[in-house]
XYZ file of C-alpha atoms in Angstrom:
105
model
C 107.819 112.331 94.869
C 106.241 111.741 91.309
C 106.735 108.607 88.945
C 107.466 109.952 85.321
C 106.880 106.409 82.873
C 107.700 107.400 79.480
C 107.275 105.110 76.235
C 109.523 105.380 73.201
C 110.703 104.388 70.209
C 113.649 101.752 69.876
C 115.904 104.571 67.878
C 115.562 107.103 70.665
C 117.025 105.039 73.744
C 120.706 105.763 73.939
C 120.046 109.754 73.229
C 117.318 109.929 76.160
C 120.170 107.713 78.247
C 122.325 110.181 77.656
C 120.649 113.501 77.978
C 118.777 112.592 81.369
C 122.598 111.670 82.507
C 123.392 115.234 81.552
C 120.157 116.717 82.851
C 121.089 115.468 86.428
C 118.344 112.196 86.294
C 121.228 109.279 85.667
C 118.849 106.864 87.645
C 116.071 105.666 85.962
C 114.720 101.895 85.221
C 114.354 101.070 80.941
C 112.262 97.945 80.025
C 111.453 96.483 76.557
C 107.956 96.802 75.954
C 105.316 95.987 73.054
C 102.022 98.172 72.093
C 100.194 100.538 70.193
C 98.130 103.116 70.487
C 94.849 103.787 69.545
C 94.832 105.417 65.833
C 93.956 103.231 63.435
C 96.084 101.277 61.894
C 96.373 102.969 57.870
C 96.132 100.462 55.219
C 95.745 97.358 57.501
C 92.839 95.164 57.383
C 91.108 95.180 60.461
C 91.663 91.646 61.434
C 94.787 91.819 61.274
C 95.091 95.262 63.129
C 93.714 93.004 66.302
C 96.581 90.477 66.363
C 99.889 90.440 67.916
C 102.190 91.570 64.612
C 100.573 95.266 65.297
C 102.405 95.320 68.272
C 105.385 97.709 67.939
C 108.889 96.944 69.984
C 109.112 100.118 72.278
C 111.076 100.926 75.352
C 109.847 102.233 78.576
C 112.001 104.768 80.808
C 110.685 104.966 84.676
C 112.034 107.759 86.777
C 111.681 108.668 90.120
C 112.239 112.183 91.344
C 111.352 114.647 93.521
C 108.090 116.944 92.563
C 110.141 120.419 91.506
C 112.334 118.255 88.901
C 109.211 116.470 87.002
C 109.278 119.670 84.174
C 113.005 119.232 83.753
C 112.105 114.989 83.001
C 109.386 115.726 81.145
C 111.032 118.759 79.022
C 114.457 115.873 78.370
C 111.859 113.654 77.414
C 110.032 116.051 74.972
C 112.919 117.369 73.668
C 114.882 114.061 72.631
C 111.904 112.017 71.462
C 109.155 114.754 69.788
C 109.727 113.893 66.045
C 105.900 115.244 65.800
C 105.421 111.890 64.340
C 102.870 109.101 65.482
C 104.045 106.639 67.484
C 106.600 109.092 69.590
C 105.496 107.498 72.720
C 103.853 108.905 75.761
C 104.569 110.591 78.748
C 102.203 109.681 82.357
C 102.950 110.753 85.777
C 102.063 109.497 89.003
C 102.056 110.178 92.831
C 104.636 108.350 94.719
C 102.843 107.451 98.079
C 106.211 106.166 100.058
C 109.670 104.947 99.180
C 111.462 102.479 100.986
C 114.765 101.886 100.515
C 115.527 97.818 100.913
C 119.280 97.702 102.036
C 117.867 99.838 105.160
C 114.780 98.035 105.646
């Protein structure tokens, strides 16, 4: 099993709902998150690029899934939230050591 975390832009949230609901991944966990990444910051000073208003609003999609399916998340992902822009978000993927469900435990 792999762990696909991807973070995206606020504007992109309800389309990537929708379109892993339609892909087959409906179960997923979203959390509101706040970050940046690491190109600079254009036409900021940089004390001000090292305080908290730099921080952008973005949303974080987890899904679980079984290894064969982690191209189809990745390709939703890509294809709903690539505006070839900075700040599109990013994409990691882990190894899911054990599950445990916790209404059977």
């Amino acid at each position: 099993m792999k762990e696909v975390t991807a973070i995206i832009r606020l504007n992109k949230v309800t389309e990537t709902k929708q379109k892993l609901a339609a892909g087959g991944f409906p179960g997923f966990t979203c959390r509101k998150v706040f970050g940046r990444g690491k190109n600079p910051l254009i036409g900021r000073d940089f004390r001000e690029a090292i305080g908290h208003s730099v921080l952008m609003p973005k949303r974080m999609f987890t899904i679980v899934t079984e290894d064969e399916h982690v191209e189809n998340v990745i390709g939703i992902l890509l294809a709903v939230n690539s505006t070839g822009q900075a700040g599109d978000g990013k994409i990691f993927v882990q190894t899911i050591a054990r599950e445990y469900q916790v209404r059977r435990a």
